[in-house]
C-alpha positions as a Markdown table, in Angstrom:
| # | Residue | x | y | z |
|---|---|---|---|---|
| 1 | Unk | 9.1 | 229.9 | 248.0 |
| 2 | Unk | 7.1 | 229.8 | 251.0 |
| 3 | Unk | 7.3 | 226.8 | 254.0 |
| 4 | Unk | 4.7 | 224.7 | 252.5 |
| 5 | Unk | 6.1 | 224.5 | 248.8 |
| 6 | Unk | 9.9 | 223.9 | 250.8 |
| 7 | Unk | 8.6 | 221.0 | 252.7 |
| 8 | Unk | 6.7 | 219.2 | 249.7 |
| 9 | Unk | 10.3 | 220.0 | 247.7 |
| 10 | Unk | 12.1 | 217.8 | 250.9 |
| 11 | Unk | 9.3 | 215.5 | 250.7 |
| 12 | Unk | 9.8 | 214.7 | 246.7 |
| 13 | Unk | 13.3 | 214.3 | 247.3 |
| 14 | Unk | 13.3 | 212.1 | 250.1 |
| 15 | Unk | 10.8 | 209.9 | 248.7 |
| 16 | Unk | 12.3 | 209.4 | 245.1 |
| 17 | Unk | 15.8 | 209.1 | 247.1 |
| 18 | Unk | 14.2 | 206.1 | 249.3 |
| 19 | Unk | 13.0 | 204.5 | 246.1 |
| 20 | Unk | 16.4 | 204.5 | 244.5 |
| 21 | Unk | 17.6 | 203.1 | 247.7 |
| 22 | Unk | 14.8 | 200.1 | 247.8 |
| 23 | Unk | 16.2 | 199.7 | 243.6 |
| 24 | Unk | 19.2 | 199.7 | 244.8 |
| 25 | Unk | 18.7 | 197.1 | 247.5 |
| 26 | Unk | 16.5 | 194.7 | 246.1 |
| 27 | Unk | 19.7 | 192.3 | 246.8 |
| 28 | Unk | 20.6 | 190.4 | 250.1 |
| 29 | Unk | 24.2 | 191.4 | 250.0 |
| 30 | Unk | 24.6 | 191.7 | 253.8 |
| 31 | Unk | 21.1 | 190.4 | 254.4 |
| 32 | Unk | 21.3 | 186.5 | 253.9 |
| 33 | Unk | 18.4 | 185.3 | 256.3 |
| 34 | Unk | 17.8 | 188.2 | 257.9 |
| 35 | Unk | 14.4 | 189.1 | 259.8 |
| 36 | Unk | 11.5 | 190.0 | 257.1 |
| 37 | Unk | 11.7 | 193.6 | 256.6 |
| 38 | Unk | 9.0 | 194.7 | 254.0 |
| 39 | Unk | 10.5 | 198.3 | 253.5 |
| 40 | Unk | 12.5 | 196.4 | 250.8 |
| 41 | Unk | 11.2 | 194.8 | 247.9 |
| 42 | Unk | 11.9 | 191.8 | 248.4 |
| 43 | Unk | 13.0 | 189.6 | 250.6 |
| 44 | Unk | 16.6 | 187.1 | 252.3 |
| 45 | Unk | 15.0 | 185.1 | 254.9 |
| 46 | Unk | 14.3 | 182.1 | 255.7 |
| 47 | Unk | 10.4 | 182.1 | 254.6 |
| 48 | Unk | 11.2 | 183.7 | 251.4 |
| 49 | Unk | 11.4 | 180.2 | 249.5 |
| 50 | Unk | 7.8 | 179.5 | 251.0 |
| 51 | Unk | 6.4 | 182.8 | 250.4 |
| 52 | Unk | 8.0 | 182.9 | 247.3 |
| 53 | Unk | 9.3 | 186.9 | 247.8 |
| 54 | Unk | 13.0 | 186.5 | 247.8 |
| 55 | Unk | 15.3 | 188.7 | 246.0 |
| 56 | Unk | 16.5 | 187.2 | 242.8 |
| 57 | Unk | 20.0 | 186.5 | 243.8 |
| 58 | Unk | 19.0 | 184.5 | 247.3 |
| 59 | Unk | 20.3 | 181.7 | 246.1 |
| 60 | Unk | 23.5 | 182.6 | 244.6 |
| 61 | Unk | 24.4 | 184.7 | 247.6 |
| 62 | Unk | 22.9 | 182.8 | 250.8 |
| 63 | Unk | 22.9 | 179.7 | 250.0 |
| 64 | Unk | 26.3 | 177.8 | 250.2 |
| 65 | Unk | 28.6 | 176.0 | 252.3 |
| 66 | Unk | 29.5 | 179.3 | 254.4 |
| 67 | Unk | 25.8 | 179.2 | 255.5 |
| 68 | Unk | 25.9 | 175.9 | 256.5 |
| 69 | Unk | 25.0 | 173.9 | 253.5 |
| 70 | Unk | 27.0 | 170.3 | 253.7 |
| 71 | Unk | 27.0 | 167.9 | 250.2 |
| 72 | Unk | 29.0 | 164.7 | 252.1 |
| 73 | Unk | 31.7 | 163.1 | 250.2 |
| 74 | Unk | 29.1 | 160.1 | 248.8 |
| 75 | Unk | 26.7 | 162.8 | 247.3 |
| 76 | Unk | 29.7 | 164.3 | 245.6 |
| 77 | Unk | 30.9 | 161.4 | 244.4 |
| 78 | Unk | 28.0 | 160.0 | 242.9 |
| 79 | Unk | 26.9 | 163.1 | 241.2 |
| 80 | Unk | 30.4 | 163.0 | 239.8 |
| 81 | Unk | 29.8 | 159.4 | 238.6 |
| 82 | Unk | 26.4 | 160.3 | 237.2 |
| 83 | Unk | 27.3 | 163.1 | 235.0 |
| 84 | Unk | 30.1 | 160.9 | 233.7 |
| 85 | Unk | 27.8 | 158.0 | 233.0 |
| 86 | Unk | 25.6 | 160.3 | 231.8 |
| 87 | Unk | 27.8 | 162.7 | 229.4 |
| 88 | Unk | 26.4 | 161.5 | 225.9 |
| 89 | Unk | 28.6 | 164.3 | 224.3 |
| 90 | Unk | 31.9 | 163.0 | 225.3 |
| 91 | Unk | 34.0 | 161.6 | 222.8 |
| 92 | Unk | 35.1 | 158.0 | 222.0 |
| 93 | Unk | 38.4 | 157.2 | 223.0 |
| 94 | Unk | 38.7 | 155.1 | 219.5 |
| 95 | Unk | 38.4 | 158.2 | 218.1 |
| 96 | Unk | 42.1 | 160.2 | 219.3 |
| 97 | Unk | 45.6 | 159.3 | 220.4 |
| 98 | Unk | 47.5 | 160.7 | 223.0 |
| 99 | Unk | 51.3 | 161.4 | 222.2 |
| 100 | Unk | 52.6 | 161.3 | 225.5 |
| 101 | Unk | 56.5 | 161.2 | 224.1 |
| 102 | Unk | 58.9 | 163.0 | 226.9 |
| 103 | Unk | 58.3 | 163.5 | 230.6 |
| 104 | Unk | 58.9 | 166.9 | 231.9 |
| 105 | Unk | 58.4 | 169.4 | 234.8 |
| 106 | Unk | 57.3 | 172.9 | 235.1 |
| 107 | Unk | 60.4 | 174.2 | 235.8 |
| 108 | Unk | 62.1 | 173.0 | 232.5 |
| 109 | Unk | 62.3 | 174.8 | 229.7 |
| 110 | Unk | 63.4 | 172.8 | 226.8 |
| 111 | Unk | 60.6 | 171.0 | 224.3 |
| 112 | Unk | 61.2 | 167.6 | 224.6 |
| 113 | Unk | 58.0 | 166.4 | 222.3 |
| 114 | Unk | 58.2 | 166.3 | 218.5 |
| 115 | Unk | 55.0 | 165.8 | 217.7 |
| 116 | Unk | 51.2 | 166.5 | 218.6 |
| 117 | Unk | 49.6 | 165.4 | 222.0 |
| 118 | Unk | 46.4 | 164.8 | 220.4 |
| 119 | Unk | 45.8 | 163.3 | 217.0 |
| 120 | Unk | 42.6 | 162.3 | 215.2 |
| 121 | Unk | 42.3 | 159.0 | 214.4 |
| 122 | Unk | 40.5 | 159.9 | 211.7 |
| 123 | Unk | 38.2 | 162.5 | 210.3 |
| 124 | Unk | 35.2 | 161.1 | 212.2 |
| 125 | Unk | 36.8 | 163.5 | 215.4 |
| 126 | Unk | 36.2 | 166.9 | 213.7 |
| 127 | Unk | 32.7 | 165.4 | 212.2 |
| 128 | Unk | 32.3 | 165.5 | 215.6 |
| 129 | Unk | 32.9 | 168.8 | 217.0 |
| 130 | Unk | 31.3 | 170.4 | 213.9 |
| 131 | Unk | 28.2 | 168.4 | 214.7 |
| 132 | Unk | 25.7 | 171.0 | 215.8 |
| 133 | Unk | 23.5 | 168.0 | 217.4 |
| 134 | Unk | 26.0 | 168.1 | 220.0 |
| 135 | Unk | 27.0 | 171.3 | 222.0 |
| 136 | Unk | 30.6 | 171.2 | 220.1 |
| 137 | Unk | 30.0 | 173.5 | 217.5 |
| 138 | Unk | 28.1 | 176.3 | 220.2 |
| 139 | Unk | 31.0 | 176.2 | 222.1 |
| 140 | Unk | 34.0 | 176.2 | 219.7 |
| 141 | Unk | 32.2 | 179.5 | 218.8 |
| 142 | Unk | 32.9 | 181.0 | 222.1 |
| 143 | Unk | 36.8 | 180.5 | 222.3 |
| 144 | Unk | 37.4 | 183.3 | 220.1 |
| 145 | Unk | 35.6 | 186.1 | 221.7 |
| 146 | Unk | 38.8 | 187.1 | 223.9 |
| 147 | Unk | 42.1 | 189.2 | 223.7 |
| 148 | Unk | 44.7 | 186.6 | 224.9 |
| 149 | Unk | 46.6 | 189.2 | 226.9 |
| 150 | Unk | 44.7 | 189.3 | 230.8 |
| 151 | Unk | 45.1 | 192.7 | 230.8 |
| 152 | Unk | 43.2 | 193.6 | 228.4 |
| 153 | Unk | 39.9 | 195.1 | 228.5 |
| 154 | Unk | 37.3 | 192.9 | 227.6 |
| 155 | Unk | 33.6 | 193.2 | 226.5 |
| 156 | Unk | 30.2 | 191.4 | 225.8 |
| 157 | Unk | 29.1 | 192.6 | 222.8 |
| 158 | Unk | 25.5 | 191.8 | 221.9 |
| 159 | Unk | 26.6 | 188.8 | 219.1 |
| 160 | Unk | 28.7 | 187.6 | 222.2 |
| 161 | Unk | 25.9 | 187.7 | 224.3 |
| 162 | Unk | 24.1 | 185.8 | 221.7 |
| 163 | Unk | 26.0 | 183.0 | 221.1 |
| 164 | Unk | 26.8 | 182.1 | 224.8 |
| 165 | Unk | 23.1 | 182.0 | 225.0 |
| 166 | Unk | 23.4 | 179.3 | 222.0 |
| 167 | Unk | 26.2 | 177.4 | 224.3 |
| 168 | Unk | 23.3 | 177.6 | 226.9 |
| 169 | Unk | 20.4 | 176.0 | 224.7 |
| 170 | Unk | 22.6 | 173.6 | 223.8 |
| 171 | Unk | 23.6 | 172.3 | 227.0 |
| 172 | Unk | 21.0 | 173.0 | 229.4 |
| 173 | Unk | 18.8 | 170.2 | 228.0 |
| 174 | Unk | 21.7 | 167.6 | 228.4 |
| 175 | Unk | 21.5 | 164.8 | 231.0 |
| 176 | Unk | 24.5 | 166.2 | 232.3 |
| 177 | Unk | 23.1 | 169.3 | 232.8 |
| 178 | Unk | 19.6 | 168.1 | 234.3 |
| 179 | Unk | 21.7 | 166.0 | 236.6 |
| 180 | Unk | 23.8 | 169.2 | 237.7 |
| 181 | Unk | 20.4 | 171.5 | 238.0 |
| 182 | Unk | 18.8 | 168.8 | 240.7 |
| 183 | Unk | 21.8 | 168.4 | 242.8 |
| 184 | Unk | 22.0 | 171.8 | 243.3 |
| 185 | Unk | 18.5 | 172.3 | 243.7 |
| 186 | Unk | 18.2 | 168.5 | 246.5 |
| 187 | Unk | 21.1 | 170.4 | 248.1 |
| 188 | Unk | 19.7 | 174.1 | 248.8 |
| 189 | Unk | 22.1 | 175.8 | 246.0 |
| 190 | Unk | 19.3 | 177.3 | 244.2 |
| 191 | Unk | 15.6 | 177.1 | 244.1 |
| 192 | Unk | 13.9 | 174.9 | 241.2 |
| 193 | Unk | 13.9 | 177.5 | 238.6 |
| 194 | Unk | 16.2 | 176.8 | 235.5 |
| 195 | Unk | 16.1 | 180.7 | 235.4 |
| 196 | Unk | 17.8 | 180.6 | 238.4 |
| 197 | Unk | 20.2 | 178.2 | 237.2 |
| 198 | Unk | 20.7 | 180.2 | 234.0 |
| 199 | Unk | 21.7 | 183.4 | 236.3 |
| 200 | Unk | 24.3 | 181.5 | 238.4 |
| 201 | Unk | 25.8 | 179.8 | 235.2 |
| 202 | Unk | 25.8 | 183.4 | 233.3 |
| 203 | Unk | 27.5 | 185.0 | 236.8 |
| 204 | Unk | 30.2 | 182.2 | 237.5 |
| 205 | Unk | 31.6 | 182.0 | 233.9 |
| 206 | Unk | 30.6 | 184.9 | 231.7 |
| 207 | Unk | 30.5 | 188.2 | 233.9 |
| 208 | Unk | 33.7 | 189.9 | 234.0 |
| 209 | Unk | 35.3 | 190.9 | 236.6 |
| 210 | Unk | 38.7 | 192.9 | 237.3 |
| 211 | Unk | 42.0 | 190.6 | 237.5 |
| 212 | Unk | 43.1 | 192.5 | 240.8 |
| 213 | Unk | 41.0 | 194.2 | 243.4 |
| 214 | Unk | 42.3 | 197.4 | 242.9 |
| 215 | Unk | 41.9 | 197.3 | 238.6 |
| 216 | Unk | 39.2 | 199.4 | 237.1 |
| 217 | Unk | 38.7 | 197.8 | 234.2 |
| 218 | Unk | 36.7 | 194.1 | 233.4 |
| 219 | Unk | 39.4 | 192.0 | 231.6 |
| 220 | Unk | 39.2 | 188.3 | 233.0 |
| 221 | Unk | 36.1 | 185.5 | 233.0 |
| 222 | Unk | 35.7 | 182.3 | 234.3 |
| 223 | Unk | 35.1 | 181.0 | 230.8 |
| 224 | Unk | 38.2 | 182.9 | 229.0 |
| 225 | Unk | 40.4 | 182.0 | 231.8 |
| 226 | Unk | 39.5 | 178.6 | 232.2 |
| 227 | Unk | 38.1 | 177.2 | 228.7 |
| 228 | Unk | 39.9 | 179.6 | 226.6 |
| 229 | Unk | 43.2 | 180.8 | 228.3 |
| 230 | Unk | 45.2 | 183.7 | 228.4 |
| 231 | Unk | 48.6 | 185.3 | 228.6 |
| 232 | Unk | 50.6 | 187.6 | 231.4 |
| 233 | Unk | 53.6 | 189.3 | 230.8 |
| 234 | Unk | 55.9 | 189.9 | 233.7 |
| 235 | Unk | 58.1 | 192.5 | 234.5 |
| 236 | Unk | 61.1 | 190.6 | 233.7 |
| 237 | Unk | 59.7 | 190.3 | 230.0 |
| 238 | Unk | 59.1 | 186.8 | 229.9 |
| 239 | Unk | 55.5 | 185.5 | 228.9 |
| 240 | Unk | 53.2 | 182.7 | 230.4 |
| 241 | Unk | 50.6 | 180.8 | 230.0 |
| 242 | Unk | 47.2 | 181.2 | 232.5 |
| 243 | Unk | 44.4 | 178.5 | 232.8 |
| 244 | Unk | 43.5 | 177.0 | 229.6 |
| 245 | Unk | 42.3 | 174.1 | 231.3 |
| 246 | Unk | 40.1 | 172.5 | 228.4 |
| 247 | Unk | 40.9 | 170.1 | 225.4 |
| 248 | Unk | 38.9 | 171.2 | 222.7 |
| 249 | Unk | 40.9 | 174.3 | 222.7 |
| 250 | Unk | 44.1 | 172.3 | 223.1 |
| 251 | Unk | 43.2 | 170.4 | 220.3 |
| 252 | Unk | 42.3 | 173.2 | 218.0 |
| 253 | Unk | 45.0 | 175.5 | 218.8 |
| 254 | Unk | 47.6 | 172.6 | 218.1 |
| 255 | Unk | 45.9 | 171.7 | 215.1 |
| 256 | Unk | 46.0 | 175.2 | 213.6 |
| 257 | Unk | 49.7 | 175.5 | 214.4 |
| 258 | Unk | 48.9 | 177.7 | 217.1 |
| 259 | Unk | 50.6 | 175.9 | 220.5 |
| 260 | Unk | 53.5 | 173.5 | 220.8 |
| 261 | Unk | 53.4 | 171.0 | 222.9 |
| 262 | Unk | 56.7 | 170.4 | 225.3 |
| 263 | Unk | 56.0 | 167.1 | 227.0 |
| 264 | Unk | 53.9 | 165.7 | 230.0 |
| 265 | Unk | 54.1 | 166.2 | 233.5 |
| 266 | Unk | 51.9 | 163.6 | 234.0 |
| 267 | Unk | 48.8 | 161.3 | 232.7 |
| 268 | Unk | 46.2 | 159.4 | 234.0 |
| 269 | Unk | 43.2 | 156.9 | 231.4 |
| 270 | Unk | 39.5 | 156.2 | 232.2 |
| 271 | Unk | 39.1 | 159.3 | 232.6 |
| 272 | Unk | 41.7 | 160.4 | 230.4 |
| 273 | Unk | 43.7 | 163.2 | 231.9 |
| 274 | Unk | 46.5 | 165.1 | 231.4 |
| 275 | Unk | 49.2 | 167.4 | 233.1 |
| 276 | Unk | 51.0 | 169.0 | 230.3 |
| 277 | Unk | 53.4 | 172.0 | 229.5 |
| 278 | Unk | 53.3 | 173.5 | 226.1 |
| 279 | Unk | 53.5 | 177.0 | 224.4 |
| 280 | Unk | 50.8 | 179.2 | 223.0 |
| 281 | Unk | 51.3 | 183.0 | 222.0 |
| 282 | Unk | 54.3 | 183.5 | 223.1 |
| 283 | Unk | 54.0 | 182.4 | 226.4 |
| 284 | Unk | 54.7 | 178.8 | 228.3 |
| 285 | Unk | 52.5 | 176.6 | 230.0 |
| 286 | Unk | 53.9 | 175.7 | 232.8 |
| 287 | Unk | 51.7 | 172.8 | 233.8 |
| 288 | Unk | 48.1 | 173.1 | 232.6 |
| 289 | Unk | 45.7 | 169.6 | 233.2 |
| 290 | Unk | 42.3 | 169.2 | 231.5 |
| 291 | Unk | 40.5 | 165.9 | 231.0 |
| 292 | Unk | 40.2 | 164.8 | 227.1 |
| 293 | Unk | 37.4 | 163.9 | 225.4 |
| 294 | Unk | 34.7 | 164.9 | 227.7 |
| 295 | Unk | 32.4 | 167.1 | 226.5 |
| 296 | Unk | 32.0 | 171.2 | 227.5 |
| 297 | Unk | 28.9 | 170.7 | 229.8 |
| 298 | Unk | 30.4 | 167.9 | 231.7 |
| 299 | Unk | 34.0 | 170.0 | 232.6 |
| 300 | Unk | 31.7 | 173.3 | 233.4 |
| 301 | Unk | 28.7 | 170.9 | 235.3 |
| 302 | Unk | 32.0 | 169.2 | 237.4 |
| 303 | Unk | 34.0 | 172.7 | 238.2 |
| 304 | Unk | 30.5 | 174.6 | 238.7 |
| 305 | Unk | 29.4 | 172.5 | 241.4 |
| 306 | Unk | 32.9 | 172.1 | 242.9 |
| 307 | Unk | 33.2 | 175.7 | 243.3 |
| 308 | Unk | 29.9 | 176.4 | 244.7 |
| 309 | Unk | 29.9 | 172.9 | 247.1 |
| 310 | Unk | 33.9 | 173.4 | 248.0 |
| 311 | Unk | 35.5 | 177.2 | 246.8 |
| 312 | Unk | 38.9 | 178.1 | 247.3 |
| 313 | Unk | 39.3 | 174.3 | 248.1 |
| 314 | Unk | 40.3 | 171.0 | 246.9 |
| 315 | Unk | 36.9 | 169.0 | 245.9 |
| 316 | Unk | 37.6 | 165.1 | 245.8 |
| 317 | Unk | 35.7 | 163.4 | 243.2 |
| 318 | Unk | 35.9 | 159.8 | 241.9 |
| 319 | Unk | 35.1 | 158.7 | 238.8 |
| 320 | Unk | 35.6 | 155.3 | 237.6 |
| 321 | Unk | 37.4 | 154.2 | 240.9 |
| 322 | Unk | 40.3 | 157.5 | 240.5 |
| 323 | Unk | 40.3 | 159.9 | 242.8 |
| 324 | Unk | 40.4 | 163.6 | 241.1 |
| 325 | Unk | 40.5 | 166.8 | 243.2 |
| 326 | Unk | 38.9 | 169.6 | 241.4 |
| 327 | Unk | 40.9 | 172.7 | 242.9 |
| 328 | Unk | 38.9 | 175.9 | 242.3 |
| 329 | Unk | 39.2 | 179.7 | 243.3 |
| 330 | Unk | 36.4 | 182.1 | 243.1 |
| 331 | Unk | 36.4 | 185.6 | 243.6 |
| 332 | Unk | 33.2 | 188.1 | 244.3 |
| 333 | Unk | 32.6 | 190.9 | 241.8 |
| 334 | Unk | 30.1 | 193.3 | 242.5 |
| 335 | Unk | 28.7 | 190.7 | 245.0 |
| 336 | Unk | 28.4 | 187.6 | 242.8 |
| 337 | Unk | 30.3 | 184.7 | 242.8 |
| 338 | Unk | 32.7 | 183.9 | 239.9 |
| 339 | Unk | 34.9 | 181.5 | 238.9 |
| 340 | Unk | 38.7 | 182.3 | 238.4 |
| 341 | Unk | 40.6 | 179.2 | 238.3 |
| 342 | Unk | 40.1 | 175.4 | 237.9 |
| 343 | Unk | 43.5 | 173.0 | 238.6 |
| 344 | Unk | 42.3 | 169.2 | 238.7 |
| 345 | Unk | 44.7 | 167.2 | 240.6 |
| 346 | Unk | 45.2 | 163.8 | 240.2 |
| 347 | Unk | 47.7 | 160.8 | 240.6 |
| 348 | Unk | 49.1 | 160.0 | 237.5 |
| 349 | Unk | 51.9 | 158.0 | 235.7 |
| 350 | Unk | 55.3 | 160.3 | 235.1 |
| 351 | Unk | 57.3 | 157.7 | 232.9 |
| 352 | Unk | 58.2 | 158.0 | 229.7 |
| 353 | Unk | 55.6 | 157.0 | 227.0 |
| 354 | Unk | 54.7 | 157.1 | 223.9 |
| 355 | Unk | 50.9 | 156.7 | 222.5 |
| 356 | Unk | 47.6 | 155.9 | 224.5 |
């Protein structure tokens, strides 16, 4: 091969190597606002909202209270407010009981509760959550797509895939929802795209993501940890419970025969919430709290924006005059931001009772 042919050989390669490398980077990870640089293909800066040339995950990645984004306690609070005023979905209190029955802690071990935590008044409650005018039924369909066990190797099949775009369709057009999609858009989360809003809901809750930094294999979601729950076993042999921070799944689970409650920890009404131990799959709860009767958009709309306003953080909300701190983690996976855990904290009673 003579000089010539050598050199166009270089050329090819250097050339299809720079265009892998612009695929590759048509990201701002490490580039949040950033001077304009059109040797990639698109663009993190300042101007790229205007021009409208910005990379597709601009606003999940550079936009956010680490780049100076501030939502002030009032904003918070009455976004909190709205989407509770606003959650159409939510179930009627006239329509469950809450068995409180013993008090406990999470350090005791003995079941102090014969009976359920939360019973049907009737069978208007399951009419309900099998009505698919409501985003009940979408959901419920979603809690049985993981392996209880966090260390095992999860997957998104295409039917899975499927059906959490269902959840999706169902929710996004709720006034919870629209409510949640123009805060973050009025405070600089996200432009107004409900694509864009689509891609940071798909990335906080359904990507997976390795439970420890060094683990090769995808086994944990916001959504399974969270909504659905899961299950470590520790060296020592003994089982417990992770997340499972939702009431639907509380509610079916005990229903089926599945989970046994243990007691409370402690309770709070209007909002109704709960702090509660219980077991499920061999494992113990140690102290899980979820709010009852509110529907699936409003608990993912409230723990959304308290981990993209206040991550790793407590986020103080009230709602109907109590004060609730949303404590959420977040982890980054391949450079998006994901939700890991969701704890809301709140001042409760912790006597004995019996029935709400």
């Amino acid at each position: 091969m003579n000089l010539c042919a050598k050199l166009l050989v270089v050329v090819g390669i250097v050339a299809g190597a720079r265009g892998l490398l612009l695929q590759r980077h048509g990201t701002c990870g490490n580039r949040c606002f950033t001077s304009n640089d059109y040797t990639f293909p698109c663009q993190c800066d300042s101007d790229c909202e205007t021009i409208g040339n910005c990379c597709p995950d601009f606003w999940t990645r550079c936009r956010g209270p680490e780049y100076g984004l501030v939502v002030t306690s009032k904003e918070l609070n009455t976004f909190a407010q709205s989407i509770w005023d606003n959650d159409v979905n939510r179930v009627s209190s006239s329509l469950y009981t809450l068995n409180y029955q013993g008090i406990t802690t999470g350090k005791e071990t003995g079941d102090i509760a014969t009976d359920k935590l939360i019973n049907a008044v009737d069978s208007q409650l399951d009419a309900v959550l099998a009505d698919h005018n409501t985003s009940y039924p979408w959901f419920i369909h979603l809690l049985d797509n993981y392996a209880a066990n966090v260390q095992h190797t999860e997957h998104r099949p295409s039917h899975e895939i499927q059906e959490e775009n269902r959840f999706w369709n169902a929710i996004s057009q709720t006034q919870v929802m629209q409510i949640t999609f123009k805060f973050l858009v009025d405070n600089g989360f996200m432009k107004s795209d409900m694509k864009a809003f689509r891609t940071i809901f798909n990335e906080m809750w359904f990507e997976l993501y390795p439970v420890t930094n060094h683990a090769s294999a995808v086994s944990d979601s916001g959504f399974e940890h969270i909504m659905v729950g899961e299950t470590l076993t520790h060296k020592a042999g003994n089982t417990t419970v992770r997340g499972f921070n939702n009431w639907v799944q509380f509610y079916q689970e005990e229903n089926a025969g599945k989970l046994d409650y243990d007691g409370f920890i402690k309770y709070t009404q209007d909002p109704d919430l709960v702090d509660v131990r219980f077991n499920w799959k061999n494992g113990i709860a140690k102290s899980s709290s979820f709010f009852v009767g509110t529907s699936p958009e409003f608990d993912m709309a409230l723990y959304t924006v308290c981990a993209l306003v206040h991550p790793n953080k407590n986020c103080p909300v009230t709602i109907n005059g109590k004060t609730i701190k949303i404590m959420t983690t977040t982890t980054r996976h391949q450079q998006i931001q994901q939700l890991t855990s969701v704890k809301p904290n709140f001042h409760g009673m912790n006597t004995t009772a019996s029935t709400q």
